[in-house]
Amino acid sequence: METTTTTGPADHAPGDYVHGYSGREARRLGDQADTLAGLLHDGTSYPAGSRVLEAGCGVGAQTVHLVSRSPGALLTAVDVSRGSLEQARARVAASVPGARVAWAHADLHDLPFGDGEFDHLFVCFVLEHLPDPRGALAALRRVLRPGGTLTVIEGDHGSAFFHPDCAHARAVIGHLVALQAAAGGDALIGRRLRPLLAGAGYGGVTVSPRTVYADPGRPALARGFTLDTFTAMVEAVGDEAVAAGLSTRAGWDRGVAGLRRAAGPDGTFCYTFFKAVAVNPPV
Amino acid sequence: METTTTTGPADHAPGDYVHGYSGREARRLGDQADTLAGLLHDGTSYPAGSRVLEAGCGVGAQTVHLVSRSPGALLTAVDVSRGSLEQARARVAASVPGARVAWAHADLHDLPFGDGEFDHLFVCFVLEHLPDPRGALAALRRVLRPGGTLTVIEGDHGSAFFHPDCAHARAVIGHLVALQAAAGGDALIGRRLRPLLAGAGYGGVTVSPRTVYADPGRPALARGFTLDTFTAMVEAVGDEAVAAGLSTRAGWDRGVAGLRRAAGPDGTFCYTFFKAVAVNPPV
């Protein structure tokens, strides 16, 4: 069961999210979360009764894992997109019947919560899209009680490498990074989580790499991650990259074909996520 | 205690090993092995009485960990360099007094052992230097009993990324990869261990990524790995890279300085090794 949807800011403009808001993109995010849940959520479980805020829940791809792994926690999930919140609500209702989540439409920089209202914050695949991730982290810290924890998970597209190596495939990944930068984000943010969190006033920052490696011996991962997550993400911004003059259509298609070969019978693919846990210093 | 040194081929020409054979290089390899031992050797322990061959033991940087973790195994260590074998013998005697290792001077492609003489093979940081790694793996398989295991560990310099990002630092890593390729090796071999092993006739290949991440919260790793292992390795081939016309001295120094910044107060450094375990198929 879900509870209130707090009123919030005007809805987010679809163009602001580099991956778009299509149904296909929602499925991609769901596939990604399911494939990676064990790797990314390992070590994240909140005590019964603790007040947890998921900041930037999107379509709820991570929310379902949060409620499954911390069934007694009091979870609030916020997002800047009303459409995403509706999908998240539906996803949680379908995946974890009976789960209690408070949904709120809000901007991370202007959260409708009191100081120190939460024991724990969880932020996954959000900072990479923000022009001012350090400012967002500082704004989040306001609603975290002193001594409470923040968990941040982000990828880093510069961590991707594969066999057979392919200059076209490397190029399209570079174009995706450039598009995300042009939209104000940073697809290489994983490597700088530690300085970001320290700079936003958090203490006790520990960062761990979470590396995904897929080869023909792990066919579910080769399909679920190499093809349906990473390659699909690249493929989805092809029109935009061509329109921006970063690539020709033929060049884009060669790059995507190169990524697909990494999921072939002799292929391998490697990508590293980063998970940071930090503490709001006690007063 | 150590046992016999089998006679073998003419000694290896120093120029054939891209990192050289200096005392400084031997210390670098020792630092690397100690810093990474937990990460790389985790899961590798051989039963008492089992016959284990370390192929390409070099200066014994990994040998000391093999004998420590498998004290009852019957270990034979071979290398193509007599000088390295002497250093390996001295290192093991100093680090693990009483350890029993049979040392042999031999070429991996022409091992002085009978068919199926070993229960397990261990090969670490060797294939990256060989012009024909698949041929070497096939030659090794001859001396492994059917049903016996092969363990291979290799790095992949294309996995390295860091904060702050630095084009000069990326360039010097690329030059190191080019030098190793010119010497007949492949510094990007980690990503293709699976197809290599499968192509050499091994079965049941499982590959796991072993990612090293260093930041100021892990000062021993930032020093021991980012500086004393990776940056030292790059720095050591500077003269060769300049002589080969790959870089100017100033360009090289800028690249090395960029790598050093990754071990600084806001820096991070990430690198992925690969560990493969495979089986010589039962007849």
XYZ file of C-alpha atoms in Angstrom:
566
model
C 0.000 0.000 0.000
C 1.153 3.502 -0.664
C 0.393 6.714 1.129
C 0.303 10.398 0.316
C 1.792 12.164 -2.641
C 2.994 15.490 -1.339
C 2.397 18.429 -3.653
C 5.585 19.797 -5.140
C 7.118 21.899 -7.868
C 5.984 22.194 -11.476
C 6.660 18.952 -13.325
C 10.103 18.317 -14.700
C 10.599 19.128 -18.385
C 11.106 15.831 -20.277
C 14.041 17.231 -22.229
C 16.071 17.660 -19.040
C 16.679 13.932 -18.543
C 19.223 12.721 -21.077
C 17.671 9.270 -21.360
C 14.131 10.605 -21.865
C 10.898 9.464 -20.251
C 9.600 6.835 -22.686
C 8.068 3.490 -21.780
C 11.061 1.803 -23.385
C 13.371 3.759 -21.077
C 11.291 2.753 -18.052
C 11.636 -0.905 -19.051
C 15.385 -0.434 -19.508
C 15.708 1.005 -16.011
C 13.676 -1.887 -14.632
C 15.852 -4.492 -16.396
C 18.968 -2.748 -15.145
C 17.795 -2.655 -11.551
C 16.778 -6.318 -11.520
C 20.026 -7.517 -13.091
C 22.167 -5.427 -10.804
C 20.166 -5.520 -7.599
C 22.396 -8.036 -5.859
C 25.548 -6.172 -6.760
C 24.341 -2.669 -5.958
C 22.081 -3.252 -2.944
C 24.408 -5.654 -1.170
C 25.107 -4.135 2.250
C 22.109 -1.782 2.178
C 19.419 -2.712 4.684
C 17.710 -0.296 7.044
C 16.368 -1.170 10.512
C 12.634 -1.460 11.143
C 11.209 1.887 12.120
C 14.035 3.934 10.627
C 13.020 6.880 8.482
C 14.520 6.504 5.013
C 14.355 8.938 2.092
C 14.976 7.805 -1.470
C 15.848 11.020 -3.265
C 15.170 10.814 -7.003
C 13.286 7.527 -7.150
C 12.491 7.886 -10.863
C 10.267 5.053 -12.059
C 10.897 3.071 -8.871
C 13.497 0.694 -10.302
C 15.512 0.827 -7.054
C 12.529 1.500 -4.783
C 11.264 -2.057 -5.157
C 14.606 -3.383 -3.924
C 14.714 -0.919 -1.027
C 11.292 -1.998 0.261
C 12.131 -5.684 -0.263
C 15.395 -5.467 1.660
C 14.162 -3.165 4.429
C 10.534 -4.207 4.918
C 10.180 -2.500 8.309
C 11.706 0.841 7.355
C 9.519 3.911 6.843
C 10.355 4.801 3.261
C 9.632 8.108 1.574
C 10.407 8.384 -2.133
C 10.622 11.700 -3.956
C 11.088 12.625 -7.586
C 10.867 15.794 -9.661
C 8.745 14.066 -12.346
C 5.065 13.379 -11.606
C 4.974 10.856 -14.444
C 7.885 8.901 -13.024
C 6.304 8.951 -9.555
C 3.113 7.424 -10.947
C 5.135 4.661 -12.622
C 7.115 4.096 -9.450
C 3.916 3.793 -7.417
C 2.525 1.254 -9.889
C 5.775 -0.706 -10.004
C 6.019 -1.011 -6.222
C 2.333 -1.955 -5.941
C 2.823 -4.712 -8.520
C 6.184 -6.001 -7.265
C 5.832 -5.739 -3.505
C 2.109 -5.840 -2.659
C 1.444 -4.295 0.718
C 4.633 -2.240 0.763
C 4.211 1.129 2.477
C 5.880 4.030 0.690
C 5.166 7.759 1.081
C 5.499 9.396 -2.324
C 6.398 13.058 -2.731
C 6.755 15.312 -5.751
C 9.746 17.495 -4.946
C 12.963 19.074 -6.149
C 16.086 17.752 -4.406
C 17.332 21.288 -3.876
C 14.125 22.319 -2.083
C 12.820 19.337 -0.148
C 9.503 19.711 1.709
C 10.898 18.150 4.893
C 12.168 19.486 8.193
C 15.800 19.530 9.282
C 17.091 16.109 10.320
C 13.784 14.417 9.492
C 15.428 11.243 8.125
C 17.764 8.639 9.578
C 19.053 7.512 6.184
C 19.177 8.831 2.629
C 19.477 6.717 -0.529
C 20.382 8.280 -3.891
C 20.941 6.075 -6.949
C 21.696 7.170 -10.543
C 20.612 10.738 -9.769
C 23.717 12.885 -9.220
C 24.995 12.038 -12.730
C 22.115 14.111 -14.164
C 22.444 17.213 -11.967
C 24.312 20.401 -12.887
C 25.204 20.945 -9.218
C 25.586 17.538 -7.516
C 27.530 19.025 -4.617
C 24.760 21.555 -3.980
C 22.174 18.769 -4.109
C 24.179 16.700 -1.619
C 24.395 19.672 0.725
C 20.621 20.263 0.432
C 20.021 16.599 1.175
C 22.247 16.775 4.241
C 19.854 19.295 5.801
C 17.082 16.680 6.073
C 19.436 13.972 7.427
C 19.793 13.767 11.189
C 23.303 14.186 12.579
C 24.858 10.733 12.677
C 22.539 9.492 9.921
C 23.879 7.889 6.760
C 23.799 8.741 3.087
C 24.197 6.017 0.440
C 24.981 7.068 -3.121
C 25.301 4.765 -6.143
C 26.534 5.980 -9.511
C 28.086 4.538 -12.648
C 31.035 5.830 -14.643
C 30.898 5.368 -18.407
C 34.675 5.786 -18.587
C 34.916 2.434 -16.811
C 33.437 0.557 -19.778
C 35.750 -1.660 -21.825
C 35.106 -4.754 -23.857
C 36.326 -7.473 -26.163
C 36.634 -7.338 -29.061
C 37.828 -3.775 -28.629
C 36.206 -1.410 -31.137
C 37.041 2.245 -31.780
C 33.498 2.893 -33.075
C 31.999 1.541 -29.874
C 34.352 3.646 -27.767
C 33.334 6.655 -29.844
C 29.585 6.266 -29.266
C 30.175 5.929 -25.517
C 32.154 9.171 -25.722
C 29.240 10.814 -27.525
C 26.827 9.694 -24.798
C 29.158 11.244 -22.220
C 29.231 14.459 -24.277
C 25.414 14.575 -24.564
C 25.037 14.109 -20.828
C 27.595 16.870 -20.208
C 25.737 19.173 -22.604
C 22.564 18.518 -20.574
C 24.431 19.597 -17.432
C 25.259 16.122 -16.136
C 28.377 14.006 -15.705
C 28.439 10.394 -16.901
C 31.917 10.026 -15.361
C 30.766 10.947 -11.862
C 31.452 7.588 -10.192
C 35.173 8.210 -9.865
C 34.616 11.484 -7.997
C 31.984 10.488 -5.455
C 34.438 10.718 -2.601
C 35.584 14.308 -3.191
C 31.959 15.317 -3.919
C 30.648 13.916 -0.646
C 33.537 15.260 1.389
C 33.045 18.651 -0.250
C 29.339 18.647 0.666
C 30.180 18.223 4.361
C 29.747 14.485 4.847
C 32.204 12.532 6.976
C 33.434 8.949 7.109
C 33.076 8.524 3.346
C 33.764 4.975 2.165
C 33.506 4.146 -1.513
C 33.482 0.641 -2.951
C 33.687 -0.297 -6.623
C 30.992 -2.683 -7.881
C 32.230 -4.186 -11.127
C 29.947 -5.967 -13.586
C 31.704 -8.417 -15.907
C 29.709 -10.301 -18.520
C 30.890 -13.052 -20.851
C 29.290 -16.085 -22.567
C 29.648 -18.009 -19.292
C 27.184 -15.552 -17.742
C 24.524 -15.352 -20.462
C 21.909 -13.665 -18.277
C 24.329 -10.843 -17.561
C 25.500 -10.599 -21.181
C 21.865 -10.152 -22.184
C 20.578 -8.264 -19.153
C 23.493 -5.892 -18.778
C 25.646 -5.692 -21.936
C 22.686 -5.683 -24.347
C 19.520 -4.693 -22.506
C 21.081 -2.145 -20.160
C 24.267 -0.586 -21.503
C 23.874 -1.014 -25.264
C 20.176 -0.110 -25.042
C 21.082 3.089 -23.195
C 23.574 4.051 -25.897
C 21.206 3.078 -28.697
C 18.427 5.217 -27.214
C 20.330 8.483 -27.683
C 21.352 7.817 -31.287
C 18.895 10.266 -32.833
C 19.983 12.968 -30.435
C 23.684 12.345 -31.117
C 23.150 12.477 -34.866
C 21.015 15.628 -34.546
C 23.766 17.219 -32.441
C 26.297 16.462 -35.161
C 28.369 14.208 -32.900
C 28.027 11.232 -35.246
C 26.587 10.136 -38.556
C 23.818 7.551 -38.491
C 26.203 5.012 -40.053
C 28.888 5.792 -37.466
C 26.383 5.407 -34.679
C 25.189 2.077 -36.025
C 28.781 0.807 -36.293
C 29.391 1.763 -32.666
C 26.233 0.035 -31.470
C 27.138 -3.045 -33.529
C 30.541 -3.038 -31.805
C 28.888 -3.023 -28.395
C 26.616 -5.878 -29.449
C 29.660 -7.954 -30.432
C 30.798 -7.685 -26.798
C 27.770 -9.847 -25.975
C 28.617 -12.344 -28.727
C 30.137 -15.832 -28.492
C 33.712 -14.525 -27.937
C 32.769 -11.219 -26.346
C 33.245 -9.770 -22.877
C 32.062 -6.519 -21.299
C 33.156 -4.794 -18.109
C 31.671 -1.789 -16.260
C 32.210 -0.408 -12.770
C 29.620 1.221 -10.515
C 30.553 2.974 -7.287
C 28.703 2.844 -3.995
C 29.507 5.457 -1.380
C 28.316 5.489 2.211
C 28.869 8.584 4.332
C 27.682 10.087 7.593
C 26.204 13.461 8.441
C 28.694 14.451 11.145
C 27.228 14.571 14.644
C 26.775 18.154 15.850
C 63.788 -24.915 2.034
C 64.106 -25.152 -1.695
C 65.027 -28.050 -3.895
C 66.487 -28.610 -7.348
C 66.832 -26.132 -10.147
C 66.263 -28.069 -13.320
C 68.529 -27.114 -16.199
C 66.701 -25.331 -18.958
C 67.026 -23.138 -22.034
C 69.545 -20.340 -22.594
C 68.729 -17.426 -20.323
C 66.087 -14.961 -21.365
C 67.320 -11.790 -23.048
C 66.645 -8.845 -20.674
C 65.249 -6.715 -23.478
C 62.365 -9.121 -24.010
C 60.551 -8.170 -20.803
C 58.956 -4.743 -21.247
C 59.435 -3.780 -17.601
C 63.126 -4.821 -17.528
C 64.975 -6.813 -14.884
C 66.319 -4.105 -12.548
C 66.341 -4.263 -8.743
C 63.846 -1.395 -8.738
C 61.499 -3.455 -10.918
C 61.857 -6.434 -8.565
C 60.866 -4.206 -5.626
C 57.902 -2.869 -7.622
C 56.679 -6.388 -8.299
C 57.079 -7.258 -4.621
C 55.118 -4.164 -3.514
C 52.403 -4.987 -6.031
C 52.067 -8.571 -4.887
C 51.892 -7.662 -1.218
C 49.319 -4.913 -1.742
C 47.140 -7.042 -3.942
C 47.624 -10.472 -2.434
C 44.272 -10.549 -0.676
C 42.406 -9.451 -3.774
C 44.162 -11.691 -6.278
C 44.794 -14.852 -4.249
C 41.368 -14.968 -2.627
C 39.871 -18.336 -3.537
C 43.196 -19.931 -4.499
C 44.300 -22.640 -2.088
C 45.583 -26.079 -3.104
C 45.145 -29.273 -1.053
C 48.061 -30.820 0.799
C 49.918 -33.222 -1.459
C 48.613 -31.760 -4.699
C 51.202 -31.115 -7.408
C 51.134 -27.430 -8.390
C 53.102 -25.677 -11.117
C 53.617 -21.922 -11.079
C 54.482 -21.127 -14.687
C 56.471 -17.909 -15.020
C 57.227 -17.212 -11.365
C 59.471 -14.228 -12.158
C 61.073 -12.855 -8.993
C 58.706 -14.874 -6.805
C 56.308 -12.054 -5.981
C 53.317 -14.429 -6.203
C 55.228 -17.555 -5.165
C 55.456 -16.377 -1.557
C 51.667 -16.085 -1.416
C 51.159 -19.475 -3.069
C 53.329 -21.262 -0.497
C 51.743 -19.314 2.388
C 48.200 -20.163 1.315
C 48.869 -23.779 0.305
C 51.548 -24.932 2.768
C 51.028 -28.630 2.080
C 51.028 -28.445 -1.717
C 54.016 -29.652 -3.727
C 54.956 -26.486 -5.601
C 57.205 -26.304 -8.637
C 58.040 -22.814 -9.971
C 59.534 -22.254 -13.409
C 60.788 -19.169 -15.181
C 62.703 -18.431 -18.358
C 65.103 -16.059 -16.555
C 67.842 -17.545 -14.357
C 68.325 -14.185 -12.633
C 64.639 -13.969 -11.718
C 64.681 -17.543 -10.434
C 67.573 -16.705 -8.097
C 65.671 -13.705 -6.782
C 62.536 -15.790 -6.373
C 64.448 -18.435 -4.439
C 65.902 -15.770 -2.128
C 62.527 -14.074 -1.656
C 60.752 -17.283 -0.690
C 63.603 -18.298 1.650
C 63.390 -14.918 3.384
C 59.587 -14.647 3.497
C 58.517 -18.213 4.190
C 61.407 -20.002 5.901
C 61.106 -23.730 5.488
C 58.898 -23.536 2.413
C 59.584 -26.337 -0.083
C 59.650 -25.227 -3.707
C 61.203 -27.025 -6.685
C 62.709 -24.422 -9.004
C 63.136 -25.030 -12.720
C 64.640 -22.973 -15.515
C 62.335 -23.559 -18.475
C 60.444 -22.094 -21.380
C 56.655 -22.293 -21.065
C 56.378 -23.601 -24.600
C 58.780 -26.474 -23.911
C 58.309 -27.591 -20.310
C 60.604 -30.349 -18.958
C 57.685 -32.280 -17.442
C 55.688 -35.304 -18.426
C 52.102 -35.273 -19.659
C 49.581 -34.699 -16.879
C 52.307 -34.317 -14.243
C 50.488 -31.559 -12.333
C 47.123 -31.315 -10.603
C 46.987 -27.518 -10.798
C 48.638 -24.730 -12.777
C 49.001 -21.107 -11.662
C 49.966 -18.345 -14.118
C 50.042 -14.704 -13.002
C 51.088 -11.637 -15.026
C 52.765 -13.841 -17.642
C 50.456 -14.145 -20.659
C 50.465 -10.349 -21.137
C 54.135 -10.600 -22.179
C 53.875 -13.506 -24.629
C 53.521 -13.207 -28.419
C 51.466 -16.429 -28.461
C 49.506 -16.702 -25.221
C 47.107 -19.242 -26.692
C 50.005 -21.473 -27.736
C 51.515 -21.153 -24.265
C 48.191 -22.114 -22.675
C 47.949 -25.147 -24.945
C 51.538 -26.173 -24.050
C 50.711 -25.787 -20.367
C 47.618 -27.951 -20.745
C 49.837 -30.889 -21.762
C 51.403 -31.063 -18.285
C 48.035 -30.691 -16.482
C 46.199 -33.887 -15.644
C 42.698 -34.273 -17.103
C 40.314 -32.760 -14.575
C 43.068 -30.538 -13.149
C 42.658 -26.761 -12.895
C 44.407 -23.784 -14.398
C 44.302 -20.384 -12.672
C 45.305 -17.311 -14.659
C 45.531 -13.740 -13.355
C 46.120 -10.767 -15.630
C 45.560 -7.020 -15.588
C 44.137 -4.809 -18.329
C 45.580 -1.329 -18.645
C 42.476 -0.205 -20.537
C 40.608 -0.622 -17.255
C 42.508 2.252 -15.607
C 40.631 5.491 -14.953
C 41.097 8.158 -12.356
C 40.148 11.509 -10.872
C 41.046 14.144 -11.730
C 40.861 12.916 -15.301
C 43.951 13.904 -17.317
C 44.517 13.482 -21.049
C 48.312 13.421 -20.537
C 47.986 10.561 -18.060
C 45.704 8.647 -20.428
C 48.272 9.206 -23.168
C 51.217 7.729 -21.227
C 49.133 4.653 -20.365
C 48.418 4.317 -24.084
C 52.146 4.557 -24.808
C 52.879 1.787 -22.298
C 50.271 -0.371 -24.052
C 51.947 0.406 -27.395
C 55.430 -0.474 -26.081
C 54.167 -3.769 -24.724
C 52.496 -4.517 -28.072
C 55.723 -3.673 -29.917
C 57.514 -6.187 -27.660
C 54.954 -8.816 -28.688
C 52.741 -8.591 -25.611
C 49.221 -7.367 -24.845
C 48.606 -5.066 -21.887
C 44.845 -5.317 -22.581
C 44.755 -9.102 -22.225
C 42.548 -9.280 -19.121
C 39.341 -8.705 -21.060
C 40.043 -11.636 -23.396
C 41.067 -14.350 -20.945
C 37.872 -16.274 -21.502
C 38.144 -16.629 -25.304
C 41.888 -17.350 -24.938
C 41.356 -20.194 -22.490
C 38.428 -21.631 -24.386
C 40.477 -21.444 -27.593
C 43.347 -23.334 -25.933
C 41.060 -26.259 -25.122
C 40.181 -25.580 -21.501
C 36.638 -26.126 -20.248
C 34.471 -24.688 -17.478
C 36.112 -21.276 -17.761
C 34.957 -18.837 -15.080
C 36.380 -15.319 -15.024
C 35.938 -12.859 -12.177
C 36.918 -9.185 -12.184
C 39.079 -8.043 -9.262
C 38.833 -4.275 -9.075
C 41.262 -2.125 -7.103
C 39.922 1.284 -6.080
C 42.155 3.684 -4.163
C 41.234 7.034 -2.641
C 42.409 9.128 0.344
C 40.292 6.959 2.634
C 42.544 4.016 1.691
C 45.984 5.626 1.996
C 47.917 2.334 1.946
C 46.332 1.452 -1.384
C 46.785 4.948 -2.832
C 50.486 4.671 -2.016
C 50.993 0.947 -2.568
C 48.976 0.650 -5.738
C 48.366 4.035 -7.429
C 51.885 5.339 -6.800
C 54.237 2.449 -6.057
C 52.693 -0.062 -8.461
C 50.885 1.537 -11.375
C 52.553 4.940 -11.627
C 55.974 3.383 -10.956
C 55.391 0.909 -13.783
C 54.537 3.730 -16.201
C 57.419 5.886 -15.000
C 59.889 3.042 -15.517
C 59.335 2.903 -19.284
C 59.663 6.669 -19.852
C 63.118 6.528 -21.428
C 61.999 3.778 -23.754
C 58.853 5.657 -24.785
C 60.800 8.838 -25.495
C 63.450 6.869 -27.417
C 60.693 5.230 -29.456
C 59.315 8.655 -30.348
C 55.967 7.979 -28.648
C 56.324 10.980 -26.342
C 58.546 13.911 -25.492
C 60.200 13.913 -22.089
C 58.005 16.853 -21.067
C 54.882 15.049 -22.267
C 55.866 11.962 -20.362
C 56.470 13.933 -17.185
C 53.077 15.649 -17.506
C 51.425 12.232 -17.835
C 53.203 10.832 -14.803
C 52.322 13.976 -12.827
C 48.671 13.408 -13.795
C 48.800 9.867 -12.446
C 50.373 11.124 -9.223
C 47.497 13.564 -8.746
C 45.163 10.546 -8.665
C 46.881 9.661 -5.369
C 46.499 13.209 -4.040
C 44.059 14.607 -1.464
C 41.095 14.702 -3.905
C 42.250 11.889 -6.156
C 40.909 8.430 -6.918
C 42.263 5.589 -9.044
C 40.566 2.455 -10.354
C 42.007 -0.629 -12.079
C 40.578 -4.081 -12.803
C 42.425 -7.391 -12.781
C 40.864 -10.604 -14.038
C 41.166 -14.040 -12.507
C 40.198 -17.029 -14.618
C 39.848 -20.609 -13.426
C 39.428 -23.394 -15.971
C 39.633 -27.164 -16.181
C 41.573 -29.478 -18.448
C 38.618 -31.530 -19.739
C 38.581 -35.136 -18.532
C 39.551 -37.543 -21.320
